[in-house]
Amino acid sequence: MEITSERIRATLDSNPTLTLLKAYSRDWVLPLFAEHLEQVDGSVSAEWFHERVSEAREQIPEWQGSVAPAEHCRDWVEKRWLETETLNGRLRYRLSPYSLRALRFVRELVEGETTVSSARLGSISHAVRLLADMTNPDRKVQVRRIDKQIAELRKRRDDIASGRVRLATLEEMKQQLREILAMTRSLPADFRQLRSMVEDRHQDVARRAMVQGPPKADLVEDYLRENDLLSRTSQGTAYLGFSRLLSSAQTEQLRADVDQILAQEFAREHMTAAQREELDSMLSTLLAAELDVQNSYLRWSASLRRFLTRAAHGRHQRLLSLADRALHAGATWVQAEPGQRYVPQDMLSVGPLAVVDISQTQLWRDHGSQEVVVEVTEQRRTLPTEDRAALRLAAGTSARAVGRTINRLLAGRPVVTGAEVFDATPAEFQRLGTLVSLLDLAVMHGQVDVDLVETVRLSGDRATALVASLPHLVFDAPVPTKEMP
């Protein structure tokens, strides 16, 4: 799409990223966001963030006014600098993708990053080579290209083995590391923007369905497919490709390469602790961000599907349509011929009211309280397989089941750790729900050491296994299970 001067002018006034960068309050709002929200994986409570807003405002005399921190946050939500969510009935804040982009832009200025580097040129060269193969229908040309690459790799292998190729310098290693970290830092904002697009798109589809009327039940899937964000937009297509890569064998190679980097002398002597942590958690951060987008998409798709297939919505839509027609017809009639008029019988297509004596007409009658009888019929049909599996998984990961495993292990030893309890859990129940139950029981009946970290592998039908980290949990006494649900 061509970028005209009119579009640029409109974007300067409407884009939340640009409005934040040019806002009068940016001198304290951007540092506030960077310090307390940028590195948070998820959201923070409204009460806690209001205190941080009050502390930041006290450091700047011209902003010490009568405006409450909650009013500032409400204004930032309206400007789309912040997003809100409700968890357990409590309001929480998180940075919007627009604010993340603004912070990334400022950080690039502060750190003096440049887009000119050998690593960036290598990425461009690889992307151009892939595009050349995609656009050339001649398979023989692609085969010759691969043969040439094989020959180049063999020559490079021989040169490395014979020592004719010099090793990378320390500066080249640092430049490559900066390039990797710079590219990965931009991904959380991109994922969060895609999640916001999913939510906005589904809300827009629901509003249009309210106006136009929902599709018939047999056309709901086609209607959803036509309005599918992940297949109808460039961002969605890019996300699907990225998601496929995360689920492929390349993930294992990436994990192995990261482990190799962190085991070298370069990582110990020339990388900061923050850089090592960022590189080590890179893959898990990408997987968590990808899962967050997928969960948001599935949640909103299910909600939209229920909305479109709701039986009562058809009657509600007909009532709205009739009322809209009546108001429009009345406004047009009054404007054209002011005065008292009578509505024709077929104006609203609801039929006439047969009235002989208006004094005997009762449009509504109160019959008093009604007696309601509820009859329950026994259902001898078994639950569907999916429901039975879900109930079994919920029972196997519950606090009661985990507590029984803890007590069983304590019968033969004085102390048991959280990792040992997880390993003793049947493989089908080694899920995230079991970890949550473990943490709850440790807080109530055990000991939690946040300075030590243990890792466990989650089970499940997926191409790449997920590894979860949890604090060191210790149980030295049986936990009560009778009062547990």
Short mmCIF file of C-alpha atoms in Angstrom, two decimals:
data_model
loop_
_atom_site.label_atom_id
_atom_site.label_comp_id
_atom_site.label_asym_id
_atom_site.label_seq_id
_atom_site.Cartn_x
_atom_site.Cartn_y
_atom_site.Cartn_z
CA MET A 1 0.00 0.00 0.00
CA GLU A 2 1.36 3.39 -0.99
CA ILE A 3 2.27 5.68 1.90
CA THR A 4 0.98 9.14 1.05
CA SER A 5 1.56 12.40 2.87
CA GLU A 6 -2.07 12.34 4.06
CA ARG A 7 -1.58 8.92 5.66
CA ILE A 8 1.64 10.08 7.33
CA ARG A 9 -0.10 13.17 8.69
CA ALA A 10 -3.02 11.10 10.00
CA THR A 11 -0.67 8.58 11.61
CA LEU A 12 1.23 11.31 13.46
CA ASP A 13 -2.01 12.33 15.15
CA SER A 14 -3.55 8.90 15.76
CA ASN A 15 -0.83 6.27 16.23
CA PRO A 16 -0.39 5.61 20.00
CA THR A 17 3.36 4.98 19.64
CA LEU A 18 3.94 8.41 18.10
CA THR A 19 1.58 10.18 20.49
CA LEU A 20 3.51 8.69 23.42
CA LEU A 21 6.87 9.77 22.00
CA LYS A 22 5.70 13.35 21.49
CA ALA A 23 3.56 13.62 24.65
CA TYR A 24 4.36 16.36 27.17
CA SER A 25 4.46 13.73 29.94
CA ARG A 26 6.89 11.41 28.15
CA ASP A 27 9.81 12.54 30.33
CA TRP A 28 8.42 10.59 33.29
CA VAL A 29 5.93 8.18 31.71
CA LEU A 30 8.45 6.38 29.47
CA PRO A 31 10.96 5.79 32.31
CA LEU A 32 8.06 4.60 34.49
CA PHE A 33 6.98 2.08 31.86
CA ALA A 34 10.55 0.93 31.25
CA GLU A 35 11.31 0.36 34.94
CA HIS A 36 8.13 -1.32 36.12
CA LEU A 37 6.30 -2.82 33.12
CA GLU A 38 8.66 -3.49 30.21
CA GLN A 39 10.31 -6.58 31.70
CA VAL A 40 7.15 -7.97 33.31
CA ASP A 41 5.94 -11.20 31.74
CA GLY A 42 2.20 -10.65 32.03
CA SER A 43 0.48 -7.92 34.03
CA VAL A 44 0.74 -6.15 37.39
CA SER A 45 -1.97 -5.31 39.91
CA ALA A 46 -3.60 -1.91 39.65
CA GLU A 47 -2.97 -1.09 43.31
CA TRP A 48 0.76 -1.80 43.04
CA PHE A 49 1.17 0.20 39.84
CA HIS A 50 -0.78 3.16 41.24
CA GLU A 51 1.84 3.36 44.00
CA ARG A 52 4.65 3.36 41.41
CA VAL A 53 2.87 6.14 39.49
CA SER A 54 2.61 8.21 42.67
CA GLU A 55 6.31 7.69 43.45
CA ALA A 56 7.39 8.67 39.92
CA ARG A 57 5.19 11.75 39.93
CA GLU A 58 6.61 12.98 43.25
CA GLN A 59 10.07 13.22 41.68
CA ILE A 60 8.86 15.81 39.13
CA PRO A 61 7.51 19.00 40.76
CA GLU A 62 5.40 20.17 37.81
CA TRP A 63 3.40 16.92 37.89
CA GLN A 64 2.59 17.02 41.60
CA GLY A 65 -1.06 17.95 41.20
CA SER A 66 -4.47 16.79 42.32
CA VAL A 67 -4.84 14.13 39.61
CA ALA A 68 -4.97 10.69 41.20
CA PRO A 69 -2.73 7.88 39.89
CA ALA A 70 -5.84 5.95 38.86
CA GLU A 71 -6.89 8.90 36.67
CA HIS A 72 -3.48 8.89 34.97
CA CYS A 73 -3.80 5.15 34.28
CA ARG A 74 -7.33 5.56 32.95
CA ASP A 75 -6.07 8.24 30.58
CA TRP A 76 -3.21 5.98 29.42
CA VAL A 77 -5.66 3.14 28.75
CA GLU A 78 -7.83 5.46 26.63
CA LYS A 79 -4.72 6.53 24.69
CA ARG A 80 -3.86 2.82 24.22
CA TRP A 81 -0.54 3.11 26.04
CA LEU A 82 -1.73 0.57 28.61
CA GLU A 83 -3.99 -2.47 28.39
CA THR A 84 -6.15 -3.88 31.16
CA GLU A 85 -7.27 -7.34 32.14
CA THR A 86 -9.26 -8.76 35.03
CA LEU A 87 -7.83 -11.65 37.02
CA ASN A 88 -9.76 -13.10 39.96
CA GLY A 89 -11.99 -10.04 39.92
CA ARG A 90 -9.08 -7.57 40.26
CA LEU A 91 -7.93 -5.03 37.67
CA ARG A 92 -4.42 -5.42 36.25
CA TYR A 93 -2.27 -3.40 33.82
CA ARG A 94 0.15 -4.39 31.09
CA LEU A 95 2.01 -2.45 28.42
CA SER A 96 0.35 -2.17 25.04
CA PRO A 97 2.34 -3.13 21.91
CA TYR A 98 2.47 0.56 21.01
CA SER A 99 4.29 1.43 24.24
CA LEU A 100 6.68 -1.49 23.75
CA ARG A 101 7.55 -0.15 20.29
CA ALA A 102 8.15 3.33 21.71
CA LEU A 103 10.48 1.92 24.38
CA ARG A 104 12.33 -0.16 21.81
CA PHE A 105 12.85 2.93 19.65
CA VAL A 106 14.23 4.90 22.61
CA ARG A 107 16.53 2.05 23.63
CA GLU A 108 17.97 1.85 20.12
CA LEU A 109 18.80 5.55 20.36
CA VAL A 110 20.33 5.20 23.82
CA GLU A 111 22.38 2.11 23.01
CA GLY A 112 23.46 3.50 19.64
CA GLU A 113 22.49 0.36 17.73
CA THR A 114 23.01 0.33 13.98
CA THR A 115 21.35 -1.78 11.34
CA VAL A 116 24.62 -2.07 9.37
CA SER A 117 26.39 -5.26 10.41
CA SER A 118 27.73 -8.45 8.90
CA ALA A 119 25.12 -10.47 10.80
CA ARG A 120 22.27 -8.37 9.42
CA LEU A 121 23.75 -8.64 5.90
CA GLY A 122 23.92 -12.41 6.28
CA SER A 123 20.25 -12.54 7.26
CA ILE A 124 19.33 -10.40 4.24
CA SER A 125 21.43 -12.57 1.93
CA HIS A 126 19.77 -15.75 3.23
CA ALA A 127 16.29 -14.25 2.81
CA VAL A 128 17.08 -13.12 -0.75
CA ARG A 129 18.38 -16.59 -1.61
CA LEU A 130 15.17 -18.18 -0.33
CA LEU A 131 13.05 -15.74 -2.34
CA ALA A 132 15.07 -16.48 -5.47
CA ASP A 133 14.35 -20.20 -5.05
CA MET A 134 10.65 -19.55 -4.39
CA THR A 135 10.16 -17.40 -7.48
CA ASN A 136 12.05 -19.69 -9.87
CA PRO A 137 9.86 -22.55 -11.14
CA ASP A 138 12.87 -24.34 -12.70
CA ARG A 139 13.79 -27.14 -10.31
CA LYS A 140 17.10 -27.75 -12.07
CA VAL A 141 18.27 -24.26 -11.16
CA GLN A 142 17.48 -24.91 -7.51
CA VAL A 143 19.32 -28.24 -7.62
CA ARG A 144 22.40 -26.56 -9.12
CA ARG A 145 22.29 -23.94 -6.38
CA ILE A 146 22.16 -26.62 -3.67
CA ASP A 147 25.06 -28.50 -5.31
CA LYS A 148 27.08 -25.28 -5.28
CA GLN A 149 26.31 -24.75 -1.61
CA ILE A 150 27.39 -28.31 -0.83
CA ALA A 151 30.68 -27.74 -2.63
CA GLU A 152 31.22 -24.48 -0.72
CA LEU A 153 30.48 -26.19 2.60
CA ARG A 154 32.95 -29.00 1.81
CA LYS A 155 35.66 -26.47 0.92
CA ARG A 156 34.98 -24.52 4.10
CA ARG A 157 35.13 -27.73 6.13
CA ASP A 158 38.51 -28.62 4.65
CA ASP A 159 39.81 -25.08 5.27
CA ILE A 160 38.71 -25.17 8.90
CA ALA A 161 40.19 -28.64 9.44
CA SER A 162 43.52 -27.59 7.92
CA GLY A 163 43.65 -24.31 9.85
CA ARG A 164 43.56 -22.03 6.80
CA VAL A 165 40.55 -20.11 8.16
CA ARG A 166 41.10 -17.71 11.04
CA LEU A 167 38.94 -17.85 14.13
CA ALA A 168 36.42 -15.10 14.85
CA THR A 169 37.70 -12.10 16.76
CA LEU A 170 36.27 -11.03 20.09
CA GLU A 171 34.67 -7.95 18.52
CA GLU A 172 32.98 -10.09 15.86
CA MET A 173 31.57 -12.34 18.57
CA LYS A 174 30.24 -9.35 20.52
CA GLN A 175 28.69 -7.88 17.36
CA GLN A 176 26.94 -11.15 16.58
CA LEU A 177 25.64 -11.36 20.15
CA ARG A 178 24.29 -7.80 19.98
CA GLU A 179 22.58 -8.65 16.70
CA ILE A 180 20.87 -11.72 18.17
CA LEU A 181 19.67 -9.90 21.27
CA ALA A 182 18.46 -6.92 19.22
CA MET A 183 16.34 -9.15 16.99
CA THR A 184 14.84 -11.10 19.90
CA ARG A 185 13.98 -7.97 21.90
CA SER A 186 11.56 -6.84 19.20
CA LEU A 187 9.57 -10.09 19.23
CA PRO A 188 7.56 -9.63 22.49
CA ALA A 189 6.12 -6.35 21.17
CA ASP A 190 5.24 -8.01 17.87
CA PHE A 191 3.53 -10.93 19.62
CA ARG A 192 1.62 -8.59 21.93
CA GLN A 193 0.51 -6.48 18.98
CA LEU A 194 -0.76 -9.59 17.21
CA ARG A 195 -2.68 -10.63 20.34
CA SER A 196 -4.30 -7.17 20.48
CA MET A 197 -5.17 -7.47 16.78
CA VAL A 198 -6.84 -10.81 17.45
CA GLU A 199 -8.99 -9.30 20.20
CA ASP A 200 -9.85 -6.16 18.19
CA ARG A 201 -10.69 -8.19 15.08
CA HIS A 202 -13.05 -10.53 16.91
CA GLN A 203 -14.80 -7.64 18.65
CA ASP A 204 -15.26 -5.93 15.28
CA VAL A 205 -16.73 -9.12 13.77
CA ALA A 206 -19.14 -9.42 16.72
CA ARG A 207 -20.28 -5.80 16.29
CA ARG A 208 -20.88 -6.29 12.57
CA ALA A 209 -22.81 -9.48 13.26
CA MET A 210 -25.07 -7.54 15.63
CA VAL A 211 -25.85 -5.02 12.89
CA GLN A 212 -26.05 -7.35 9.89
CA GLY A 213 -27.52 -10.34 11.68
CA PRO A 214 -25.67 -13.57 12.45
CA PRO A 215 -25.16 -16.18 9.71
CA LYS A 216 -27.14 -19.38 9.71
CA ALA A 217 -25.82 -22.20 11.85
CA ASP A 218 -24.48 -24.14 8.87
CA LEU A 219 -22.59 -21.08 7.64
CA VAL A 220 -20.93 -20.12 10.95
CA GLU A 221 -17.65 -21.89 10.17
CA ASP A 222 -17.44 -20.27 6.75
CA TYR A 223 -18.19 -16.89 8.33
CA LEU A 224 -15.43 -17.40 10.89
CA ARG A 225 -13.01 -18.55 8.22
CA GLU A 226 -13.63 -15.45 6.13
CA ASN A 227 -12.89 -13.26 9.18
CA ASP A 228 -9.93 -15.32 10.39
CA LEU A 229 -7.14 -12.96 11.43
CA LEU A 230 -4.47 -15.67 11.23
CA SER A 231 -5.17 -16.41 7.58
CA ARG A 232 -6.35 -13.05 6.20
CA THR A 233 -3.57 -10.68 7.31
CA SER A 234 0.16 -10.47 6.68
CA GLN A 235 0.81 -10.45 10.43
CA GLY A 236 -1.21 -13.61 10.89
CA THR A 237 0.54 -15.40 8.04
CA ALA A 238 3.94 -14.44 9.45
CA TYR A 239 2.85 -15.69 12.88
CA LEU A 240 1.79 -19.07 11.48
CA GLY A 241 5.15 -19.48 9.77
CA PHE A 242 6.99 -18.54 12.96
CA SER A 243 4.82 -20.95 14.94
CA ARG A 244 5.62 -23.81 12.57
CA LEU A 245 9.35 -23.14 12.99
CA LEU A 246 9.00 -23.21 16.78
CA SER A 247 7.34 -26.62 16.52
CA SER A 248 9.96 -28.10 14.17
CA ALA A 249 13.32 -29.79 14.67
CA GLN A 250 15.02 -26.39 14.36
CA THR A 251 13.96 -25.69 17.95
CA GLU A 252 16.13 -28.54 19.24
CA GLN A 253 19.08 -27.27 17.23
CA LEU A 254 18.53 -23.76 18.56
CA ARG A 255 18.47 -25.04 22.13
CA ALA A 256 21.67 -27.03 21.56
CA ASP A 257 23.43 -24.00 20.01
CA VAL A 258 22.46 -21.78 22.95
CA ASP A 259 23.78 -24.35 25.42
CA GLN A 260 27.02 -24.53 23.47
CA ILE A 261 27.43 -20.72 23.54
CA LEU A 262 26.80 -20.52 27.29
CA ALA A 263 29.34 -23.28 27.96
CA GLN A 264 32.19 -21.40 26.26
CA GLU A 265 34.75 -19.05 27.80
CA PHE A 266 33.28 -16.17 25.80
CA ALA A 267 30.00 -16.38 27.75
CA ARG A 268 31.74 -16.51 31.14
CA GLU A 269 34.15 -13.64 30.55
CA HIS A 270 32.60 -11.33 27.97
CA MET A 271 28.85 -11.64 28.50
CA THR A 272 27.01 -9.94 31.36
CA ALA A 273 24.72 -11.89 33.65
CA ALA A 274 21.73 -10.17 32.04
CA GLN A 275 22.91 -11.16 28.55
CA ARG A 276 23.42 -14.78 29.60
CA GLU A 277 19.97 -14.86 31.18
CA GLU A 278 18.37 -13.27 28.10
CA LEU A 279 20.05 -15.74 25.75
CA ASP A 280 19.25 -18.73 27.96
CA SER A 281 15.57 -17.82 28.29
CA MET A 282 15.17 -16.77 24.64
CA LEU A 283 13.52 -19.97 23.46
CA SER A 284 11.19 -20.28 26.44
CA THR A 285 10.20 -16.62 26.01
CA LEU A 286 9.36 -17.20 22.35
CA LEU A 287 7.35 -20.33 23.15
CA ALA A 288 5.44 -18.53 25.93
CA ALA A 289 4.66 -15.58 23.66
CA GLU A 290 3.52 -17.90 20.86
CA LEU A 291 1.32 -19.86 23.28
CA ASP A 292 -0.16 -16.62 24.62
CA VAL A 293 -1.23 -15.57 21.12
CA GLN A 294 -2.64 -19.02 20.37
CA ASN A 295 -4.62 -19.15 23.62
CA SER A 296 -6.02 -15.67 22.98
CA TYR A 297 -7.02 -16.68 19.46
CA LEU A 298 -8.72 -19.89 20.61
CA ARG A 299 -10.49 -18.14 23.48
CA TRP A 300 -11.87 -15.35 21.30
CA SER A 301 -12.78 -17.73 18.47
CA ALA A 302 -14.77 -19.90 20.87
CA SER A 303 -16.50 -16.85 22.31
CA LEU A 304 -17.34 -15.56 18.83
CA ARG A 305 -18.65 -18.97 17.76
CA ARG A 306 -20.96 -19.09 20.79
CA PHE A 307 -22.17 -15.59 20.01
CA LEU A 308 -22.95 -16.39 16.37
CA THR A 309 -24.78 -19.63 17.15
CA ARG A 310 -26.85 -18.30 20.05
CA ALA A 311 -30.48 -19.07 19.29
CA ALA A 312 -31.93 -16.08 21.15
CA HIS A 313 -29.81 -13.69 19.14
CA GLY A 314 -32.05 -14.10 16.07
CA ARG A 315 -35.12 -12.85 17.92
CA HIS A 316 -33.13 -10.03 19.47
CA GLN A 317 -31.82 -8.99 16.07
CA ARG A 318 -35.33 -9.01 14.57
CA LEU A 319 -36.58 -6.75 17.37
CA LEU A 320 -33.68 -4.34 16.79
CA SER A 321 -34.32 -4.37 13.05
CA LEU A 322 -38.03 -3.63 13.48
CA ALA A 323 -37.34 -0.82 15.94
CA ASP A 324 -34.74 0.69 13.60
CA ARG A 325 -37.17 0.54 10.67
CA ALA A 326 -39.88 2.18 12.76
CA LEU A 327 -37.65 5.03 13.93
CA HIS A 328 -36.30 5.63 10.43
CA ALA A 329 -39.76 5.61 8.86
CA GLY A 330 -41.16 7.90 11.53
CA ALA A 331 -38.31 10.39 11.17
CA THR A 332 -38.68 10.46 7.40
CA TRP A 333 -42.46 10.85 7.58
CA VAL A 334 -42.35 13.68 10.13
CA GLN A 335 -39.73 15.52 8.12
CA ALA A 336 -41.74 15.22 4.89
CA GLU A 337 -45.25 15.84 6.29
CA PRO A 338 -45.35 17.25 9.84
CA GLY A 339 -48.57 16.52 11.68
CA GLN A 340 -50.57 13.70 13.24
CA ARG A 341 -50.52 10.49 11.24
CA TYR A 342 -51.58 6.88 11.69
CA VAL A 343 -49.26 3.92 11.10
CA PRO A 344 -50.47 1.57 8.31
CA GLN A 345 -51.09 -2.02 9.26
CA ASP A 346 -48.22 -3.41 7.20
CA MET A 347 -45.56 -0.82 8.19
CA LEU A 348 -43.69 -3.13 10.58
CA SER A 349 -45.00 -6.45 9.23
CA VAL A 350 -46.33 -7.42 12.67
CA GLY A 351 -50.03 -7.45 11.78
CA PRO A 352 -52.96 -5.43 13.13
CA LEU A 353 -54.51 -5.64 16.57
CA ALA A 354 -58.20 -6.60 16.23
CA VAL A 355 -59.91 -4.17 18.61
CA VAL A 356 -63.74 -3.86 18.95
CA ASP A 357 -63.93 -1.87 22.19
CA ILE A 358 -60.72 -0.21 23.36
CA SER A 359 -61.97 -0.13 26.95
CA GLN A 360 -61.94 -3.94 27.01
CA THR A 361 -58.43 -4.27 25.56
CA GLN A 362 -55.76 -5.64 27.91
CA LEU A 363 -52.25 -5.44 26.51
CA TRP A 364 -50.71 -7.01 29.65
CA ARG A 365 -52.02 -8.76 32.72
CA ASP A 366 -50.19 -9.56 35.94
CA HIS A 367 -50.96 -13.16 36.82
CA GLY A 368 -49.04 -13.00 40.09
CA SER A 369 -46.34 -15.40 41.15
CA GLN A 370 -46.04 -18.49 39.01
CA GLU A 371 -45.36 -21.99 40.22
CA VAL A 372 -42.34 -23.52 38.53
CA VAL A 373 -41.90 -27.27 38.49
CA VAL A 374 -38.46 -28.65 37.63
CA GLU A 375 -38.36 -32.23 36.39
CA VAL A 376 -35.07 -34.08 36.15
CA THR A 377 -34.88 -37.03 33.84
CA GLU A 378 -32.14 -39.58 34.23
CA GLN A 379 -29.63 -39.56 31.41
CA ARG A 380 -28.19 -43.01 30.82
CA ARG A 381 -25.90 -41.87 28.03
CA THR A 382 -22.19 -41.81 28.88
CA LEU A 383 -20.14 -38.65 28.73
CA PRO A 384 -18.28 -37.93 25.50
CA THR A 385 -14.69 -39.12 25.36
CA GLU A 386 -13.34 -35.56 25.46
CA ASP A 387 -15.33 -34.72 28.62
CA ARG A 388 -14.20 -37.90 30.38
CA ALA A 389 -10.58 -37.15 29.50
CA ALA A 390 -10.92 -33.58 30.79
CA LEU A 391 -12.45 -34.78 34.09
CA ARG A 392 -9.73 -37.38 34.50
CA LEU A 393 -7.00 -34.77 33.87
CA ALA A 394 -8.59 -32.34 36.36
CA ALA A 395 -8.75 -35.05 39.03
CA GLY A 396 -5.20 -36.28 38.40
CA THR A 397 -3.68 -32.79 38.70
CA SER A 398 -5.78 -31.62 41.66
CA ALA A 399 -4.37 -30.71 45.06
CA ARG A 400 -5.88 -33.84 46.58
CA ALA A 401 -4.13 -36.14 44.07
CA VAL A 402 -0.81 -34.33 44.51
CA GLY A 403 -1.22 -34.43 48.29
CA ARG A 404 -1.71 -38.20 48.18
CA THR A 405 1.49 -38.56 46.16
CA ILE A 406 3.39 -36.44 48.72
CA ASN A 407 2.07 -38.50 51.65
CA ARG A 408 2.89 -41.77 49.85
CA LEU A 409 6.50 -40.68 49.31
CA LEU A 410 6.85 -39.39 52.90
CA ALA A 411 5.85 -42.82 54.18
CA GLY A 412 9.25 -44.13 53.09
CA ARG A 413 11.51 -41.09 53.60
CA PRO A 414 11.68 -38.07 55.95
CA VAL A 415 11.80 -35.35 53.29
CA VAL A 416 10.56 -35.11 49.71
CA THR A 417 11.12 -32.33 47.14
CA GLY A 418 8.73 -30.90 44.59
CA ALA A 419 10.72 -32.37 41.69
CA GLU A 420 10.53 -35.84 43.29
CA VAL A 421 6.77 -35.51 43.68
CA PHE A 422 6.42 -34.46 40.04
CA ASP A 423 8.56 -37.39 38.86
CA ALA A 424 6.44 -39.80 40.96
CA THR A 425 3.25 -38.48 39.34
CA PRO A 426 1.93 -40.64 36.47
CA ALA A 427 3.16 -39.39 33.09
CA GLU A 428 -0.31 -38.47 31.87
CA PHE A 429 -0.72 -36.04 34.82
CA GLN A 430 2.71 -34.38 34.58
CA ARG A 431 1.09 -31.16 33.43
CA LEU A 432 1.04 -27.49 34.38
CA GLY A 433 -1.94 -28.09 36.69
CA THR A 434 0.17 -30.44 38.81
CA LEU A 435 2.85 -27.76 39.22
CA VAL A 436 0.21 -25.23 40.33
CA SER A 437 -1.14 -27.70 42.90
CA LEU A 438 2.41 -28.39 44.10
CA LEU A 439 3.10 -24.68 44.63
CA ASP A 440 -0.18 -24.20 46.50
CA LEU A 441 0.54 -27.12 48.83
CA ALA A 442 4.14 -25.97 49.42
CA VAL A 443 2.98 -22.50 50.41
CA MET A 444 0.39 -23.90 52.83
CA HIS A 445 2.10 -27.03 54.21
CA GLY A 446 5.73 -27.08 53.04
CA GLN A 447 8.75 -24.89 52.44
CA VAL A 448 9.60 -22.74 49.39
CA ASP A 449 13.18 -21.70 48.56
CA VAL A 450 13.16 -19.18 45.71
CA ASP A 451 16.97 -19.04 45.60
CA LEU A 452 17.13 -22.58 44.20
CA VAL A 453 15.46 -23.51 40.94
CA GLU A 454 14.43 -26.97 39.72
CA THR A 455 13.36 -27.90 36.21
CA VAL A 456 10.83 -30.54 35.18
CA ARG A 457 9.64 -31.71 31.79
CA LEU A 458 5.92 -31.42 31.05
CA SER A 459 4.20 -34.27 29.28
CA GLY A 460 1.77 -33.87 26.42
CA ASP A 461 1.26 -34.61 22.74
CA ARG A 462 3.54 -32.00 21.16
CA ALA A 463 6.47 -31.97 18.78
CA THR A 464 8.81 -30.28 21.25
CA ALA A 465 8.74 -31.02 24.97
CA LEU A 466 8.20 -28.09 27.32
CA VAL A 467 10.51 -27.58 30.31
CA ALA A 468 9.16 -25.66 33.31
CA SER A 469 11.18 -24.04 36.11
CA LEU A 470 9.93 -23.87 39.70
CA PRO A 471 11.45 -22.91 43.07
CA HIS A 472 12.86 -25.58 45.36
CA LEU A 473 9.91 -27.09 47.25
CA VAL A 474 10.33 -29.25 50.37
CA PHE A 475 7.74 -31.30 52.27
CA ASP A 476 8.74 -32.85 55.62
CA ALA A 477 5.27 -33.63 57.02
CA PRO A 478 2.14 -35.18 55.50
CA VAL A 479 -0.35 -32.73 54.06
CA PRO A 480 -4.06 -33.00 54.94
CA THR A 481 -6.18 -34.19 52.01
CA LYS A 482 -9.62 -34.78 53.55
CA GLU A 483 -10.74 -31.15 53.43
CA MET A 484 -9.44 -30.69 49.90
CA PRO A 485 -12.02 -30.57 47.09
#
